[in-house]
Amino acid sequence: MSDEKMPSEDPPTYEEAVGSSNGDCNNGGNISINALYPTLESPSGESKPVKHADLNGNDPAGIELIIKATDFSARRHRFQKRKDNRTPYVNHPIGVAHILTNEAHIYDPIVLASALLHDTVEDTKTTLEELKIMFGQEVCDIVAECTDDKSKAYNIRKQLQIDHAASHSFKAKLVKLADKLYNLRDLERQPPHGWDRKRCRDYAKWSKEVISQMRGTNQILENGLDEVIERLLLKFK
Ligand SMILES: [Mn+2]
């Protein structure tokens, strides 16, 4: 995110932005998070206010798994920033999980916990063994499928993602597609420091190739990916 986009002062308070109302907290209203925090727009777009009727808490084990994964991910990534050197890294796995719920309507706690944890093994000292003990075999397996072997060179790793994509489990494919969608939208909003047009274009092309091996997994995610890739290839041609 570029400096000129940073607000010169603190964002308005909730009351300043939406006006004081005495309505109960159930009415939701049309509160724009993007208006409140213009530099913090969610890559998944606006989410709708939650209706209390939806919150019947009938899956405590699923909710527990998801919150435990969020907490674990936040603590493991706590010293890391995204490529802009400013955004906390954990915004990314949380945003990937949010794409899955908000856009793809995926509510499987195993998929969402795996999305929250998908970079912990690749980018922190977390081990698969630890994830297996803490979150179970299935989450461990999905995160393993989302983990590049960092002992291999960058170009080899990128080729292996293309080679392995088709053979991944359905749940791992969902996480991988949402991960790519988040990263491509990030790239569209603000290319990492030092990335020239060619590097941006190559990243979009490489993503397109990986995705082509996972067609038929989820139409919403695939449509979102097709759209952002088309825009990126135009922007950086
Ligand atoms: Mn990721």
XYZ file of C-alpha atoms and ligand atoms in Angstrom:
238
model
C 0.000 0.000 0.000
C 1.494 3.323 -1.020
C 2.295 6.142 1.363
C 0.117 8.710 -0.411
C -2.894 6.560 0.333
C -2.306 6.629 4.048
C -4.829 8.733 5.932
C -3.312 11.917 7.341
C -5.249 11.475 10.549
C -6.952 8.726 12.454
C -9.993 7.221 10.796
C -13.342 8.535 12.022
C -14.919 6.890 15.002
C -17.792 4.523 14.450
C -20.302 7.181 15.562
C -18.773 9.840 13.289
C -18.917 7.522 10.324
C -22.365 6.043 10.713
C -24.065 8.735 12.805
C -25.318 8.122 16.302
C -28.303 5.854 16.312
C -30.102 4.258 19.160
C -30.961 1.168 17.155
C -30.055 -2.147 18.651
C -26.927 -3.858 17.512
C -29.018 -6.291 15.529
C -30.041 -3.879 12.794
C -26.706 -4.020 10.971
C -27.391 -1.129 8.637
C -25.210 -0.271 5.691
C -21.973 0.356 7.486
C -19.115 0.625 5.039
C -15.896 -0.709 6.485
C -14.114 0.716 3.462
C -15.412 4.191 4.295
C -14.238 3.816 7.858
C -10.806 2.451 6.963
C -10.056 3.288 3.331
C -6.613 1.707 3.457
C -7.798 -1.504 5.036
C -10.316 -2.766 2.522
C -10.807 -6.496 2.679
C -9.583 -8.351 -0.404
C -12.808 -10.287 -0.121
C -14.966 -7.177 -0.413
C -17.620 -6.119 2.010
C -19.248 -8.739 4.129
C -22.852 -8.491 5.159
C -23.852 -7.704 8.730
C -24.463 -10.926 10.600
C -27.990 -11.687 11.692
C -28.277 -12.916 15.228
C -30.476 -15.722 13.984
C -27.423 -17.117 12.165
C -25.431 -17.291 15.357
C -27.059 -20.261 16.953
C -23.765 -21.790 18.006
C -24.681 -25.272 16.902
C -21.147 -26.234 15.999
C -19.028 -25.464 19.055
C -16.322 -27.923 18.020
C -16.028 -26.305 14.587
C -15.930 -22.796 16.026
C -13.363 -23.886 18.590
C -11.123 -25.317 15.858
C -11.352 -22.126 13.796
C -10.612 -19.790 16.724
C -7.767 -22.019 17.886
C -6.286 -21.900 14.384
C -6.671 -18.096 14.263
C -4.930 -17.729 17.614
C -2.144 -20.147 16.663
C -1.579 -18.471 13.297
C -1.488 -14.966 14.826
C 1.089 -16.046 17.385
C 3.290 -17.949 14.922
C 3.272 -15.140 12.332
C 3.513 -12.371 14.937
C 6.920 -11.014 13.861
C 6.221 -11.194 10.131
C 4.950 -8.551 7.751
C 3.548 -8.851 4.237
C 5.690 -7.802 1.284
C 4.789 -4.123 1.867
C 6.762 -4.429 5.136
C 3.885 -2.873 7.026
C 0.822 -5.109 6.964
C 0.871 -7.830 9.631
C 1.403 -11.170 7.882
C -1.554 -12.776 9.621
C -3.915 -10.496 7.671
C -3.194 -12.850 4.767
C -4.292 -16.230 6.206
C -7.280 -14.557 7.881
C -8.163 -12.918 4.560
C -7.880 -16.268 2.762
C -10.330 -17.815 5.238
C -12.609 -14.803 4.742
C -12.602 -15.272 0.954
C -13.709 -18.868 1.551
C -16.649 -17.902 3.786
C -17.644 -14.533 2.356
C -17.352 -15.340 -1.337
C -17.234 -19.100 -1.834
C -19.654 -19.887 1.023
C -17.396 -22.600 2.378
C -18.149 -23.266 6.039
C -16.240 -26.515 6.633
C -14.188 -25.871 9.808
C -11.412 -28.175 8.548
C -11.011 -26.099 5.377
C -11.171 -22.795 7.294
C -8.684 -23.903 9.968
C -6.350 -25.131 7.215
C -6.647 -21.780 5.431
C -5.745 -19.974 8.651
C -2.724 -22.244 9.138
C -1.668 -22.725 5.509
C 1.574 -20.716 5.707
C 2.670 -21.625 9.233
C 4.899 -24.529 8.199
C 6.365 -22.833 5.133
C 7.036 -19.474 6.788
C 7.485 -20.139 10.515
C 9.149 -22.817 12.626
C 5.867 -24.695 12.986
C 6.123 -28.395 12.114
C 3.541 -30.695 10.564
C 3.861 -32.928 13.619
C 2.783 -30.017 15.800
C -0.221 -29.299 13.587
C -1.193 -32.966 13.681
C -1.191 -32.950 17.488
C -2.951 -29.577 17.784
C -5.416 -29.755 14.885
C -5.614 -33.364 13.739
C -4.462 -35.387 10.749
C -6.724 -33.834 8.116
C -5.706 -30.216 8.797
C -2.078 -31.365 8.943
C -2.423 -33.079 5.546
C -4.056 -30.043 3.907
C -1.371 -27.671 5.236
C 1.295 -30.120 3.997
C -0.258 -29.910 0.533
C -0.056 -26.101 0.723
C 3.588 -26.085 1.816
C 6.403 -25.542 -0.684
C 9.707 -27.300 -0.037
C 11.908 -24.293 0.691
C 15.090 -26.355 0.317
C 14.392 -26.224 -3.430
C 15.173 -23.240 -5.650
C 12.426 -20.667 -6.328
C 11.858 -21.696 -9.964
C 11.754 -25.395 -9.074
C 9.195 -24.692 -6.334
C 7.033 -22.724 -8.747
C 7.157 -25.553 -11.318
C 6.332 -28.141 -8.646
C 3.186 -26.187 -7.753
C 2.040 -26.573 -11.363
C 2.999 -30.263 -11.439
C 1.286 -31.135 -8.136
C -1.848 -28.972 -8.402
C -4.127 -31.524 -10.061
C -3.363 -34.264 -7.545
C -4.259 -32.272 -4.430
C -7.249 -33.138 -2.279
C -10.449 -31.148 -2.859
C -10.061 -29.278 0.446
C -6.445 -28.358 -0.281
C -7.489 -27.088 -3.710
C -10.035 -24.765 -2.077
C -7.339 -23.311 0.192
C -4.869 -22.995 -2.668
C -7.376 -21.235 -4.933
C -8.381 -18.771 -2.192
C -4.682 -18.171 -1.408
C -3.959 -17.371 -5.063
C -6.999 -15.102 -5.256
C -5.857 -13.144 -2.190
C -2.294 -12.800 -3.494
C -3.372 -11.734 -6.984
C -5.712 -9.081 -5.575
C -2.842 -7.867 -3.395
C -0.661 -7.674 -6.489
C -3.343 -5.735 -8.334
C -3.724 -3.257 -5.489
C -0.024 -2.735 -4.901
C 2.843 -4.710 -6.487
C 5.569 -5.597 -3.970
C 8.478 -3.185 -3.791
C 10.913 -3.825 -6.634
C 8.555 -5.864 -8.819
C 8.650 -4.620 -12.410
C 5.921 -5.187 -15.008
C 7.452 -8.428 -16.220
C 7.651 -9.903 -12.754
C 4.012 -9.003 -12.103
C 2.973 -10.422 -15.477
C 4.971 -13.626 -14.913
C 3.343 -14.079 -11.508
C -0.123 -13.722 -13.041
C 0.761 -16.166 -15.845
C 2.220 -18.672 -13.405
C -0.886 -18.419 -11.216
C -3.045 -19.010 -14.288
C -1.126 -22.182 -15.042
C -1.453 -23.527 -11.489
C -5.183 -22.754 -11.484
C -5.691 -24.450 -14.850
C -4.779 -27.711 -13.107
C -7.513 -27.244 -10.486
C -10.536 -26.459 -12.680
C -13.873 -27.727 -11.473
C -13.100 -27.204 -7.786
C -15.190 -24.112 -7.033
C -16.827 -21.914 -9.655
C -16.923 -18.747 -7.536
C -13.215 -18.881 -6.736
C -12.323 -19.773 -10.315
C -14.418 -16.904 -11.699
C -12.788 -14.479 -9.257
C -9.368 -15.734 -10.315
C -10.158 -15.481 -14.024
C -11.294 -11.888 -13.551
C -8.295 -10.683 -11.577
C -5.824 -12.469 -13.863
C -7.413 -10.907 -16.936
C -7.109 -7.453 -15.373
C -3.512 -8.086 -14.318
C -2.428 -9.323 -17.764
C -3.893 -6.153 -19.252
C -2.376 -3.894 -16.616
C 1.121 -5.360 -16.883
C 1.246 -6.318 -20.565
Mn -0.448 -17.951 1.440
